[in-house]
Amino acid sequence: ETVMTQSPATLSVSPGERVTLSCRASQSVSSNLAWYQQKPGQSPRLLVYAASARATGIPARFSGSGSGTEFTLTISSLQSEDFAVYYCQQYNNWPPYTFGQGTKVEIK
Amino acid sequence: EVQLVESGGGVVQPGGSLRLLCAASGFTFDDYTMHWVRHAPGKSLEWVSLISWDGKSAYYGDFVRGRFTISRDNSKNSLYLQMNSLKIEDTALYYCAKDMGDYLYMDVWGKGTTVTVSS
């Protein structure tokens, strides 16, 4: 099973700041990595797929990068609606599909 | 509008059974692989199962161990998850999710249905 490890677990940030979230895979997942955003009481929302492609309707302030085992999700200028939990997920080595444990972005 | 609506969750005793349903609309259901993903309190998202567009291939997380069965009825635009021999650790919010194509990522998620296993 490919283990996905996200860091940090929690990030305290002020609106307008640049945010970088990390995701590491225990073995190569090529570029088959997605990022999801989940707000309290809501279902996950696809942000990025294929490591760096933004999903439909996702603002340009969200960007993904990386390949192999190291990946990053960057929010260039955090908006109030971006406070949420972010998950990475690999879809290269399955079954099973695996998710990271999540990074919570909270207001500083 | 693409929509997935789950139902069938509830409270059940350990060892009991439940059948979850996901009603799909707004897209050509039989073109896509479908998934079940769960979210237990205080834990991360956990992939449960997937089924191919034609229902001929199904895969499960290791923790299922023959207890769950995924199925679909393309004539009814419906996805199912039959859960037997439920354990306390199966307590979670269960999401139905649409695959972007075949065995890729999940691009649309339902709101989920809650399964509580408790004595």
mmCIF file with all atom_site columns, C-alpha atoms in Angstrom:
data_model
loop_
_atom_site.group_PDB
_atom_site.id
_atom_site.type_symbol
_atom_site.label_atom_id
_atom_site.label_alt_id
_atom_site.label_comp_id
_atom_site.label_asym_id
_atom_site.label_entity_id
_atom_site.label_seq_id
_atom_site.pdbx_PDB_ins_code
_atom_site.Cartn_x
_atom_site.Cartn_y
_atom_site.Cartn_z
_atom_site.occupancy
_atom_site.B_iso_or_equiv
_atom_site.pdbx_formal_charge
_atom_site.auth_seq_id
_atom_site.auth_comp_id
_atom_site.auth_asym_id
_atom_site.auth_atom_id
_atom_site.pdbx_PDB_model_num
ATOM 1   C CA . GLU A 1 1   ? 0.000   0.000  0.000   1.00 0.00 ? 1   GLU A CA 1
ATOM 2   C CA . THR A 1 2   ? 1.260   3.481  -0.856  1.00 0.00 ? 2   THR A CA 1
ATOM 3   C CA . VAL A 1 3   ? 1.268   5.608  2.286   1.00 0.00 ? 3   VAL A CA 1
ATOM 4   C CA . MET A 1 4   ? 0.656   9.322  1.796   1.00 0.00 ? 4   MET A CA 1
ATOM 5   C CA . THR A 1 5   ? 2.109   11.651 4.426   1.00 0.00 ? 5   THR A CA 1
ATOM 6   C CA . GLN A 1 6   ? 1.057   15.290 4.617   1.00 0.00 ? 6   GLN A CA 1
ATOM 7   C CA . SER A 1 7   ? 2.780   18.080 6.475   1.00 0.00 ? 7   SER A CA 1
ATOM 8   C CA . PRO A 1 8   ? 2.201   20.033 8.507   1.00 0.00 ? 8   PRO A CA 1
ATOM 9   C CA . ALA A 1 9   ? -0.874  18.655 10.277  1.00 0.00 ? 9   ALA A CA 1
ATOM 10  C CA . THR A 1 10  ? -2.082  22.164 11.043  1.00 0.00 ? 10  THR A CA 1
ATOM 11  C CA . LEU A 1 11  ? -1.131  25.505 9.576   1.00 0.00 ? 11  LEU A CA 1
ATOM 12  C CA . SER A 1 12  ? -2.107  28.803 11.206  1.00 0.00 ? 12  SER A CA 1
ATOM 13  C CA . VAL A 1 13  ? -2.212  31.514 8.570   1.00 0.00 ? 13  VAL A CA 1
ATOM 14  C CA . SER A 1 14  ? -3.424  35.073 8.143   1.00 0.00 ? 14  SER A CA 1
ATOM 15  C CA . PRO A 1 15  ? -5.593  36.052 5.150   1.00 0.00 ? 15  PRO A CA 1
ATOM 16  C CA . GLY A 1 16  ? -3.471  37.214 2.244   1.00 0.00 ? 16  GLY A CA 1
ATOM 17  C CA . GLU A 1 17  ? -0.506  35.021 3.135   1.00 0.00 ? 17  GLU A CA 1
ATOM 18  C CA . ARG A 1 18  ? 1.041   32.462 0.809   1.00 0.00 ? 18  ARG A CA 1
ATOM 19  C CA . VAL A 1 19  ? 0.511   28.872 1.925   1.00 0.00 ? 19  VAL A CA 1
ATOM 20  C CA . THR A 1 20  ? 2.453   25.755 0.960   1.00 0.00 ? 20  THR A CA 1
ATOM 21  C CA . LEU A 1 21  ? 1.184   22.293 1.822   1.00 0.00 ? 21  LEU A CA 1
ATOM 22  C CA . SER A 1 22  ? 3.304   19.170 1.367   1.00 0.00 ? 22  SER A CA 1
ATOM 23  C CA . CYS A 1 23  ? 2.433   15.600 0.493   1.00 0.00 ? 23  CYS A CA 1
ATOM 24  C CA . ARG A 1 24  ? 4.905   12.727 0.299   1.00 0.00 ? 24  ARG A CA 1
ATOM 25  C CA . ALA A 1 25  ? 4.287   9.244  -1.096  1.00 0.00 ? 25  ALA A CA 1
ATOM 26  C CA . SER A 1 26  ? 6.015   6.135  0.251   1.00 0.00 ? 26  SER A CA 1
ATOM 27  C CA . GLN A 1 27  ? 6.705   5.065  -3.348  1.00 0.00 ? 27  GLN A CA 1
ATOM 28  C CA . SER A 1 28  ? 6.447   6.763  -6.695  1.00 0.00 ? 28  SER A CA 1
ATOM 29  C CA . VAL A 1 29  ? 2.939   7.681  -7.837  1.00 0.00 ? 29  VAL A CA 1
ATOM 30  C CA . SER A 1 30  ? 4.182   9.373  -11.011 1.00 0.00 ? 30  SER A CA 1
ATOM 31  C CA . SER A 1 31  ? 1.905   12.411 -11.476 1.00 0.00 ? 31  SER A CA 1
ATOM 32  C CA . ASN A 1 32  ? -1.233  10.539 -10.455 1.00 0.00 ? 32  ASN A CA 1
ATOM 33  C CA . LEU A 1 33  ? -2.014  12.732 -7.495  1.00 0.00 ? 33  LEU A CA 1
ATOM 34  C CA . ALA A 1 34  ? -5.091  14.774 -6.607  1.00 0.00 ? 34  ALA A CA 1
ATOM 35  C CA . TRP A 1 35  ? -5.767  17.431 -3.980  1.00 0.00 ? 35  TRP A CA 1
ATOM 36  C CA . TYR A 1 36  ? -9.152  17.941 -2.306  1.00 0.00 ? 36  TYR A CA 1
ATOM 37  C CA . GLN A 1 37  ? -10.510 20.667 -0.052  1.00 0.00 ? 37  GLN A CA 1
ATOM 38  C CA . GLN A 1 38  ? -13.022 19.850 2.664   1.00 0.00 ? 38  GLN A CA 1
ATOM 39  C CA . LYS A 1 39  ? -14.846 22.439 4.744   1.00 0.00 ? 39  LYS A CA 1
ATOM 40  C CA . PRO A 1 40  ? -16.761 21.551 7.915   1.00 0.00 ? 40  PRO A CA 1
ATOM 41  C CA . GLY A 1 41  ? -20.055 19.874 7.112   1.00 0.00 ? 41  GLY A CA 1
ATOM 42  C CA . GLN A 1 42  ? -19.260 19.634 3.406   1.00 0.00 ? 42  GLN A CA 1
ATOM 43  C CA . SER A 1 43  ? -18.079 16.865 1.145   1.00 0.00 ? 43  SER A CA 1
ATOM 44  C CA . PRO A 1 44  ? -14.586 16.948 -0.394  1.00 0.00 ? 44  PRO A CA 1
ATOM 45  C CA . ARG A 1 45  ? -14.101 19.178 -3.420  1.00 0.00 ? 45  ARG A CA 1
ATOM 46  C CA . LEU A 1 46  ? -11.578 18.375 -6.140  1.00 0.00 ? 46  LEU A CA 1
ATOM 47  C CA . LEU A 1 47  ? -8.976  21.123 -6.511  1.00 0.00 ? 47  LEU A CA 1
ATOM 48  C CA . VAL A 1 48  ? -6.107  19.636 -8.502  1.00 0.00 ? 48  VAL A CA 1
ATOM 49  C CA . TYR A 1 49  ? -5.566  16.428 -10.476 1.00 0.00 ? 49  TYR A CA 1
ATOM 50  C CA . ALA A 1 50  ? -2.570  15.011 -12.332 1.00 0.00 ? 50  ALA A CA 1
ATOM 51  C CA . ALA A 1 51  ? -0.452  16.799 -9.706  1.00 0.00 ? 51  ALA A CA 1
ATOM 52  C CA . SER A 1 52  ? -0.735  20.226 -11.326 1.00 0.00 ? 52  SER A CA 1
ATOM 53  C CA . ALA A 1 53  ? -3.973  20.569 -13.326 1.00 0.00 ? 53  ALA A CA 1
ATOM 54  C CA . ARG A 1 54  ? -6.648  22.746 -11.726 1.00 0.00 ? 54  ARG A CA 1
ATOM 55  C CA . ALA A 1 55  ? -10.135 21.299 -11.688 1.00 0.00 ? 55  ALA A CA 1
ATOM 56  C CA . THR A 1 56  ? -12.988 23.159 -13.341 1.00 0.00 ? 56  THR A CA 1
ATOM 57  C CA . GLY A 1 57  ? -13.917 26.354 -11.518 1.00 0.00 ? 57  GLY A CA 1
ATOM 58  C CA . ILE A 1 58  ? -10.938 26.345 -9.160  1.00 0.00 ? 58  ILE A CA 1
ATOM 59  C CA . PRO A 1 59  ? -9.362  29.798 -8.729  1.00 0.00 ? 59  PRO A CA 1
ATOM 60  C CA . ALA A 1 60  ? -5.899  30.421 -10.126 1.00 0.00 ? 60  ALA A CA 1
ATOM 61  C CA . ARG A 1 61  ? -4.518  31.090 -6.641  1.00 0.00 ? 61  ARG A CA 1
ATOM 62  C CA . PHE A 1 62  ? -4.445  27.302 -6.172  1.00 0.00 ? 62  PHE A CA 1
ATOM 63  C CA . SER A 1 63  ? -1.542  25.529 -7.833  1.00 0.00 ? 63  SER A CA 1
ATOM 64  C CA . GLY A 1 64  ? -0.076  22.063 -7.567  1.00 0.00 ? 64  GLY A CA 1
ATOM 65  C CA . SER A 1 65  ? 3.376   20.772 -8.372  1.00 0.00 ? 65  SER A CA 1
ATOM 66  C CA . GLY A 1 66  ? 5.599   17.733 -8.025  1.00 0.00 ? 66  GLY A CA 1
ATOM 67  C CA . SER A 1 67  ? 5.966   14.211 -9.325  1.00 0.00 ? 67  SER A CA 1
ATOM 68  C CA . GLY A 1 68  ? 7.191   10.872 -8.112  1.00 0.00 ? 68  GLY A CA 1
ATOM 69  C CA . THR A 1 69  ? 7.051   11.058 -4.329  1.00 0.00 ? 69  THR A CA 1
ATOM 70  C CA . GLU A 1 70  ? 7.058   14.770 -3.469  1.00 0.00 ? 70  GLU A CA 1
ATOM 71  C CA . PHE A 1 71  ? 4.120   17.092 -4.081  1.00 0.00 ? 71  PHE A CA 1
ATOM 72  C CA . THR A 1 72  ? 3.073   20.591 -3.101  1.00 0.00 ? 72  THR A CA 1
ATOM 73  C CA . LEU A 1 73  ? -0.181  22.522 -3.081  1.00 0.00 ? 73  LEU A CA 1
ATOM 74  C CA . THR A 1 74  ? 0.290   26.281 -2.993  1.00 0.00 ? 74  THR A CA 1
ATOM 75  C CA . ILE A 1 75  ? -2.324  28.916 -2.266  1.00 0.00 ? 75  ILE A CA 1
ATOM 76  C CA . SER A 1 76  ? -0.811  32.171 -3.447  1.00 0.00 ? 76  SER A CA 1
ATOM 77  C CA . SER A 1 77  ? -2.914  34.534 -1.298  1.00 0.00 ? 77  SER A CA 1
ATOM 78  C CA . LEU A 1 78  ? -5.173  32.892 1.230   1.00 0.00 ? 78  LEU A CA 1
ATOM 79  C CA . GLN A 1 79  ? -8.781  34.032 1.189   1.00 0.00 ? 79  GLN A CA 1
ATOM 80  C CA . SER A 1 80  ? -11.265 33.643 4.048   1.00 0.00 ? 80  SER A CA 1
ATOM 81  C CA . GLU A 1 81  ? -13.104 30.894 2.168   1.00 0.00 ? 81  GLU A CA 1
ATOM 82  C CA . ASP A 1 82  ? -9.903  28.829 1.910   1.00 0.00 ? 82  ASP A CA 1
ATOM 83  C CA . PHE A 1 83  ? -9.794  27.885 5.582   1.00 0.00 ? 83  PHE A CA 1
ATOM 84  C CA . ALA A 1 84  ? -10.420 24.145 5.415   1.00 0.00 ? 84  ALA A CA 1
ATOM 85  C CA . VAL A 1 85  ? -8.756  20.731 5.532   1.00 0.00 ? 85  VAL A CA 1
ATOM 86  C CA . TYR A 1 86  ? -6.762  19.711 2.473   1.00 0.00 ? 86  TYR A CA 1
ATOM 87  C CA . TYR A 1 87  ? -6.139  16.096 1.458   1.00 0.00 ? 87  TYR A CA 1
ATOM 88  C CA . CYS A 1 88  ? -3.845  14.587 -1.121  1.00 0.00 ? 88  CYS A CA 1
ATOM 89  C CA . GLN A 1 89  ? -4.741  11.277 -2.772  1.00 0.00 ? 89  GLN A CA 1
ATOM 90  C CA . GLN A 1 90  ? -2.792  8.978  -5.078  1.00 0.00 ? 90  GLN A CA 1
ATOM 91  C CA . TYR A 1 91  ? -4.456  7.023  -7.860  1.00 0.00 ? 91  TYR A CA 1
ATOM 92  C CA . ASN A 1 92  ? -1.392  5.375  -9.334  1.00 0.00 ? 92  ASN A CA 1
ATOM 93  C CA . ASN A 1 93  ? -0.853  2.304  -7.169  1.00 0.00 ? 93  ASN A CA 1
ATOM 94  C CA . TRP A 1 94  ? -4.245  0.831  -6.485  1.00 0.00 ? 94  TRP A CA 1
ATOM 95  C CA . PRO A 1 95  ? -6.013  -0.888 -4.947  1.00 0.00 ? 95  PRO A CA 1
ATOM 96  C CA . PRO A 1 96  ? -6.200  0.704  -2.555  1.00 0.00 ? 96  PRO A CA 1
ATOM 97  C CA . TYR A 1 97  ? -6.488  4.375  -3.421  1.00 0.00 ? 97  TYR A CA 1
ATOM 98  C CA . THR A 1 98  ? -4.902  6.175  -0.485  1.00 0.00 ? 98  THR A CA 1
ATOM 99  C CA . PHE A 1 99  ? -5.297  9.598  1.067   1.00 0.00 ? 99  PHE A CA 1
ATOM 100 C CA . GLY A 1 100 ? -2.999  11.626 3.254   1.00 0.00 ? 100 GLY A CA 1
ATOM 101 C CA . GLN A 1 101 ? -4.095  12.396 6.785   1.00 0.00 ? 101 GLN A CA 1
ATOM 102 C CA . GLY A 1 102 ? -4.926  15.978 5.853   1.00 0.00 ? 102 GLY A CA 1
ATOM 103 C CA . THR A 1 103 ? -3.601  19.456 6.603   1.00 0.00 ? 103 THR A CA 1
ATOM 104 C CA . LYS A 1 104 ? -5.897  21.835 8.426   1.00 0.00 ? 104 LYS A CA 1
ATOM 105 C CA . VAL A 1 105 ? -5.470  25.471 7.420   1.00 0.00 ? 105 VAL A CA 1
ATOM 106 C CA . GLU A 1 106 ? -6.789  27.659 10.222  1.00 0.00 ? 106 GLU A CA 1
ATOM 107 C CA . ILE A 1 107 ? -6.996  31.353 10.929  1.00 0.00 ? 107 ILE A CA 1
ATOM 108 C CA . LYS A 1 108 ? -4.023  32.759 12.811  1.00 0.00 ? 108 LYS A CA 1
ATOM 109 C CA . GLU B 2 1   ? -26.148 19.605 -12.761 1.00 0.00 ? 1   GLU B CA 1
ATOM 110 C CA . VAL B 2 2   ? -24.189 16.528 -11.753 1.00 0.00 ? 2   VAL B CA 1
ATOM 111 C CA . GLN B 2 3   ? -25.600 15.195 -8.510  1.00 0.00 ? 3   GLN B CA 1
ATOM 112 C CA . LEU B 2 4   ? -25.012 12.215 -6.239  1.00 0.00 ? 4   LEU B CA 1
ATOM 113 C CA . VAL B 2 5   ? -27.404 11.552 -3.379  1.00 0.00 ? 5   VAL B CA 1
ATOM 114 C CA . GLU B 2 6   ? -26.644 8.859  -0.824  1.00 0.00 ? 6   GLU B CA 1
ATOM 115 C CA . SER B 2 7   ? -29.155 7.170  1.447   1.00 0.00 ? 7   SER B CA 1
ATOM 116 C CA . GLY B 2 8   ? -29.539 4.034  3.512   1.00 0.00 ? 8   GLY B CA 1
ATOM 117 C CA . GLY B 2 9   ? -27.347 4.882  6.456   1.00 0.00 ? 9   GLY B CA 1
ATOM 118 C CA . GLY B 2 10  ? -28.473 4.384  10.028  1.00 0.00 ? 10  GLY B CA 1
ATOM 119 C CA . VAL B 2 11  ? -27.704 2.872  13.389  1.00 0.00 ? 11  VAL B CA 1
ATOM 120 C CA . VAL B 2 12  ? -26.981 -0.847 13.479  1.00 0.00 ? 12  VAL B CA 1
ATOM 121 C CA . GLN B 2 13  ? -25.593 -3.276 16.021  1.00 0.00 ? 13  GLN B CA 1
ATOM 122 C CA . PRO B 2 14  ? -22.227 -4.978 15.524  1.00 0.00 ? 14  PRO B CA 1
ATOM 123 C CA . GLY B 2 15  ? -22.655 -7.908 13.181  1.00 0.00 ? 15  GLY B CA 1
ATOM 124 C CA . GLY B 2 16  ? -25.598 -6.266 11.448  1.00 0.00 ? 16  GLY B CA 1
ATOM 125 C CA . SER B 2 17  ? -26.112 -5.244 7.842   1.00 0.00 ? 17  SER B CA 1
ATOM 126 C CA . LEU B 2 18  ? -26.972 -2.131 5.869   1.00 0.00 ? 18  LEU B CA 1
ATOM 127 C CA . ARG B 2 19  ? -27.420 -1.377 2.183   1.00 0.00 ? 19  ARG B CA 1
ATOM 128 C CA . LEU B 2 20  ? -26.353 2.039  0.982   1.00 0.00 ? 20  LEU B CA 1
ATOM 129 C CA . LEU B 2 21  ? -27.753 3.605  -2.162  1.00 0.00 ? 21  LEU B CA 1
ATOM 130 C CA . CYS B 2 22  ? -26.362 6.397  -4.320  1.00 0.00 ? 22  CYS B CA 1
ATOM 131 C CA . ALA B 2 23  ? -28.715 7.997  -6.833  1.00 0.00 ? 23  ALA B CA 1
ATOM 132 C CA . ALA B 2 24  ? -26.889 9.693  -9.681  1.00 0.00 ? 24  ALA B CA 1
ATOM 133 C CA . SER B 2 25  ? -28.170 12.361 -12.048 1.00 0.00 ? 25  SER B CA 1
ATOM 134 C CA . GLY B 2 26  ? -26.911 14.971 -14.476 1.00 0.00 ? 26  GLY B CA 1
ATOM 135 C CA . PHE B 2 27  ? -24.417 12.767 -16.299 1.00 0.00 ? 27  PHE B CA 1
ATOM 136 C CA . THR B 2 28  ? -24.259 9.551  -18.299 1.00 0.00 ? 28  THR B CA 1
ATOM 137 C CA . PHE B 2 29  ? -23.951 7.174  -15.359 1.00 0.00 ? 29  PHE B CA 1
ATOM 138 C CA . ASP B 2 30  ? -22.854 4.108  -17.286 1.00 0.00 ? 30  ASP B CA 1
ATOM 139 C CA . ASP B 2 31  ? -19.853 5.934  -18.745 1.00 0.00 ? 31  ASP B CA 1
ATOM 140 C CA . TYR B 2 32  ? -18.058 6.154  -15.412 1.00 0.00 ? 32  TYR B CA 1
ATOM 141 C CA . THR B 2 33  ? -16.386 4.118  -12.720 1.00 0.00 ? 33  THR B CA 1
ATOM 142 C CA . MET B 2 34  ? -17.900 4.856  -9.300  1.00 0.00 ? 34  MET B CA 1
ATOM 143 C CA . HIS B 2 35  ? -16.443 4.795  -5.777  1.00 0.00 ? 35  HIS B CA 1
ATOM 144 C CA . TRP B 2 36  ? -17.425 4.616  -2.140  1.00 0.00 ? 36  TRP B CA 1
ATOM 145 C CA . VAL B 2 37  ? -15.203 6.565  0.273   1.00 0.00 ? 37  VAL B CA 1
ATOM 146 C CA . ARG B 2 38  ? -15.734 6.873  4.013   1.00 0.00 ? 38  ARG B CA 1
ATOM 147 C CA . HIS B 2 39  ? -14.758 9.403  6.657   1.00 0.00 ? 39  HIS B CA 1
ATOM 148 C CA . ALA B 2 40  ? -14.672 8.214  10.241  1.00 0.00 ? 40  ALA B CA 1
ATOM 149 C CA . PRO B 2 41  ? -14.757 10.761 13.079  1.00 0.00 ? 41  PRO B CA 1
ATOM 150 C CA . GLY B 2 42  ? -11.297 12.157 13.736  1.00 0.00 ? 42  GLY B CA 1
ATOM 151 C CA . LYS B 2 43  ? -9.724  10.228 10.885  1.00 0.00 ? 43  LYS B CA 1
ATOM 152 C CA . SER B 2 44  ? -8.792  10.841 7.282   1.00 0.00 ? 44  SER B CA 1
ATOM 153 C CA . LEU B 2 45  ? -10.715 9.885  4.186   1.00 0.00 ? 45  LEU B CA 1
ATOM 154 C CA . GLU B 2 46  ? -10.572 6.162  3.436   1.00 0.00 ? 46  GLU B CA 1
ATOM 155 C CA . TRP B 2 47  ? -11.316 4.573  0.096   1.00 0.00 ? 47  TRP B CA 1
ATOM 156 C CA . VAL B 2 48  ? -13.771 1.687  0.411   1.00 0.00 ? 48  VAL B CA 1
ATOM 157 C CA . SER B 2 49  ? -14.514 0.297  -3.038  1.00 0.00 ? 49  SER B CA 1
ATOM 158 C CA . LEU B 2 50  ? -14.899 0.956  -6.731  1.00 0.00 ? 50  LEU B CA 1
ATOM 159 C CA . ILE B 2 51  ? -16.901 -0.588 -9.533  1.00 0.00 ? 51  ILE B CA 1
ATOM 160 C CA . SER B 2 52  ? -16.262 -0.323 -13.257 1.00 0.00 ? 52  SER B CA 1
ATOM 161 C CA . TRP B 2 53  ? -18.738 1.340  -15.595 1.00 0.00 ? 53  TRP B CA 1
ATOM 162 C CA . ASP B 2 54  ? -20.193 -2.010 -16.652 1.00 0.00 ? 54  ASP B CA 1
ATOM 163 C CA . GLY B 2 55  ? -20.224 -3.550 -13.193 1.00 0.00 ? 55  GLY B CA 1
ATOM 164 C CA . LYS B 2 56  ? -17.885 -6.339 -14.221 1.00 0.00 ? 56  LYS B CA 1
ATOM 165 C CA . SER B 2 57  ? -14.909 -5.267 -12.119 1.00 0.00 ? 57  SER B CA 1
ATOM 166 C CA . ALA B 2 58  ? -14.923 -4.358 -8.444  1.00 0.00 ? 58  ALA B CA 1
ATOM 167 C CA . TYR B 2 59  ? -12.156 -3.651 -5.968  1.00 0.00 ? 59  TYR B CA 1
ATOM 168 C CA . TYR B 2 60  ? -12.123 -3.179 -2.209  1.00 0.00 ? 60  TYR B CA 1
ATOM 169 C CA . GLY B 2 61  ? -10.003 -1.844 0.587   1.00 0.00 ? 61  GLY B CA 1
ATOM 170 C CA . ASP B 2 62  ? -8.245  -4.545 2.586   1.00 0.00 ? 62  ASP B CA 1
ATOM 171 C CA . PHE B 2 63  ? -10.323 -3.805 5.670   1.00 0.00 ? 63  PHE B CA 1
ATOM 172 C CA . VAL B 2 64  ? -13.474 -4.945 3.843   1.00 0.00 ? 64  VAL B CA 1
ATOM 173 C CA . ARG B 2 65  ? -12.315 -8.578 3.858   1.00 0.00 ? 65  ARG B CA 1
ATOM 174 C CA . GLY B 2 66  ? -15.341 -9.970 2.049   1.00 0.00 ? 66  GLY B CA 1
ATOM 175 C CA . ARG B 2 67  ? -17.897 -8.123 4.177   1.00 0.00 ? 67  ARG B CA 1
ATOM 176 C CA . PHE B 2 68  ? -18.984 -5.473 1.659   1.00 0.00 ? 68  PHE B CA 1
ATOM 177 C CA . THR B 2 69  ? -20.273 -5.820 -1.898  1.00 0.00 ? 69  THR B CA 1
ATOM 178 C CA . ILE B 2 70  ? -20.449 -2.955 -4.381  1.00 0.00 ? 70  ILE B CA 1
ATOM 179 C CA . SER B 2 71  ? -22.904 -3.104 -7.254  1.00 0.00 ? 71  SER B CA 1
ATOM 180 C CA . ARG B 2 72  ? -24.676 -0.839 -9.715  1.00 0.00 ? 72  ARG B CA 1
ATOM 181 C CA . ASP B 2 73  ? -27.830 -0.749 -11.795 1.00 0.00 ? 73  ASP B CA 1
ATOM 182 C CA . ASN B 2 74  ? -27.153 1.398  -14.828 1.00 0.00 ? 74  ASN B CA 1
ATOM 183 C CA . SER B 2 75  ? -30.820 1.277  -15.864 1.00 0.00 ? 75  SER B CA 1
ATOM 184 C CA . LYS B 2 76  ? -31.635 3.071  -12.605 1.00 0.00 ? 76  LYS B CA 1
ATOM 185 C CA . ASN B 2 77  ? -28.534 5.306  -12.424 1.00 0.00 ? 77  ASN B CA 1
ATOM 186 C CA . SER B 2 78  ? -27.874 3.776  -9.026  1.00 0.00 ? 78  SER B CA 1
ATOM 187 C CA . LEU B 2 79  ? -24.858 2.601  -7.060  1.00 0.00 ? 79  LEU B CA 1
ATOM 188 C CA . TYR B 2 80  ? -25.088 0.326  -4.032  1.00 0.00 ? 80  TYR B CA 1
ATOM 189 C CA . LEU B 2 81  ? -22.944 -0.852 -1.148  1.00 0.00 ? 81  LEU B CA 1
ATOM 190 C CA . GLN B 2 82  ? -24.130 -3.920 0.738   1.00 0.00 ? 82  GLN B CA 1
ATOM 191 C CA . MET B 2 83  ? -22.405 -3.986 4.105   1.00 0.00 ? 83  MET B CA 1
ATOM 192 C CA . ASN B 2 84  ? -22.550 -7.154 6.217   1.00 0.00 ? 84  ASN B CA 1
ATOM 193 C CA . SER B 2 85  ? -20.873 -8.181 9.462   1.00 0.00 ? 85  SER B CA 1
ATOM 194 C CA . LEU B 2 86  ? -20.516 -4.546 10.429  1.00 0.00 ? 86  LEU B CA 1
ATOM 195 C CA . LYS B 2 87  ? -17.970 -3.594 13.062  1.00 0.00 ? 87  LYS B CA 1
ATOM 196 C CA . ILE B 2 88  ? -17.810 -0.617 15.389  1.00 0.00 ? 88  ILE B CA 1
ATOM 197 C CA . GLU B 2 89  ? -14.860 0.667  13.360  1.00 0.00 ? 89  GLU B CA 1
ATOM 198 C CA . ASP B 2 90  ? -17.083 0.882  10.261  1.00 0.00 ? 90  ASP B CA 1
ATOM 199 C CA . THR B 2 91  ? -18.801 3.873  11.849  1.00 0.00 ? 91  THR B CA 1
ATOM 200 C CA . ALA B 2 92  ? -18.332 6.733  9.388   1.00 0.00 ? 92  ALA B CA 1
ATOM 201 C CA . LEU B 2 93  ? -19.865 9.083  6.880   1.00 0.00 ? 93  LEU B CA 1
ATOM 202 C CA . TYR B 2 94  ? -20.007 7.169  3.591   1.00 0.00 ? 94  TYR B CA 1
ATOM 203 C CA . TYR B 2 95  ? -19.623 9.137  0.376   1.00 0.00 ? 95  TYR B CA 1
ATOM 204 C CA . CYS B 2 96  ? -20.470 8.103  -3.127  1.00 0.00 ? 96  CYS B CA 1
ATOM 205 C CA . ALA B 2 97  ? -18.040 9.608  -5.636  1.00 0.00 ? 97  ALA B CA 1
ATOM 206 C CA . LYS B 2 98  ? -17.843 9.707  -9.400  1.00 0.00 ? 98  LYS B CA 1
ATOM 207 C CA . ASP B 2 99  ? -14.581 8.854  -11.106 1.00 0.00 ? 99  ASP B CA 1
ATOM 208 C CA . MET B 2 100 ? -13.327 11.269 -13.727 1.00 0.00 ? 100 MET B CA 1
ATOM 209 C CA . GLY B 2 101 ? -13.117 8.350  -16.127 1.00 0.00 ? 101 GLY B CA 1
ATOM 210 C CA . ASP B 2 102 ? -11.744 4.903  -15.507 1.00 0.00 ? 102 ASP B CA 1
ATOM 211 C CA . TYR B 2 103 ? -9.812  4.327  -12.301 1.00 0.00 ? 103 TYR B CA 1
ATOM 212 C CA . LEU B 2 104 ? -8.688  7.908  -11.837 1.00 0.00 ? 104 LEU B CA 1
ATOM 213 C CA . TYR B 2 105 ? -9.541  10.525 -9.238  1.00 0.00 ? 105 TYR B CA 1
ATOM 214 C CA . MET B 2 106 ? -12.948 11.481 -7.851  1.00 0.00 ? 106 MET B CA 1
ATOM 215 C CA . ASP B 2 107 ? -14.325 14.620 -9.415  1.00 0.00 ? 107 ASP B CA 1
ATOM 216 C CA . VAL B 2 108 ? -17.819 14.725 -7.907  1.00 0.00 ? 108 VAL B CA 1
ATOM 217 C CA . TRP B 2 109 ? -18.867 13.702 -4.399  1.00 0.00 ? 109 TRP B CA 1
ATOM 218 C CA . GLY B 2 110 ? -22.236 13.285 -2.751  1.00 0.00 ? 110 GLY B CA 1
ATOM 219 C CA . LYS B 2 111 ? -23.051 14.715 0.669   1.00 0.00 ? 111 LYS B CA 1
ATOM 220 C CA . GLY B 2 112 ? -22.758 11.330 2.326   1.00 0.00 ? 112 GLY B CA 1
ATOM 221 C CA . THR B 2 113 ? -24.859 9.062  4.515   1.00 0.00 ? 113 THR B CA 1
ATOM 222 C CA . THR B 2 114 ? -23.969 8.271  8.113   1.00 0.00 ? 114 THR B CA 1
ATOM 223 C CA . VAL B 2 115 ? -23.437 4.706  9.318   1.00 0.00 ? 115 VAL B CA 1
ATOM 224 C CA . THR B 2 116 ? -23.222 4.183  13.060  1.00 0.00 ? 116 THR B CA 1
ATOM 225 C CA . VAL B 2 117 ? -22.357 0.749  14.413  1.00 0.00 ? 117 VAL B CA 1
ATOM 226 C CA . SER B 2 118 ? -23.066 0.582  18.102  1.00 0.00 ? 118 SER B CA 1
ATOM 227 C CA . SER B 2 119 ? -24.354 -1.841 20.681  1.00 0.00 ? 119 SER B CA 1
#
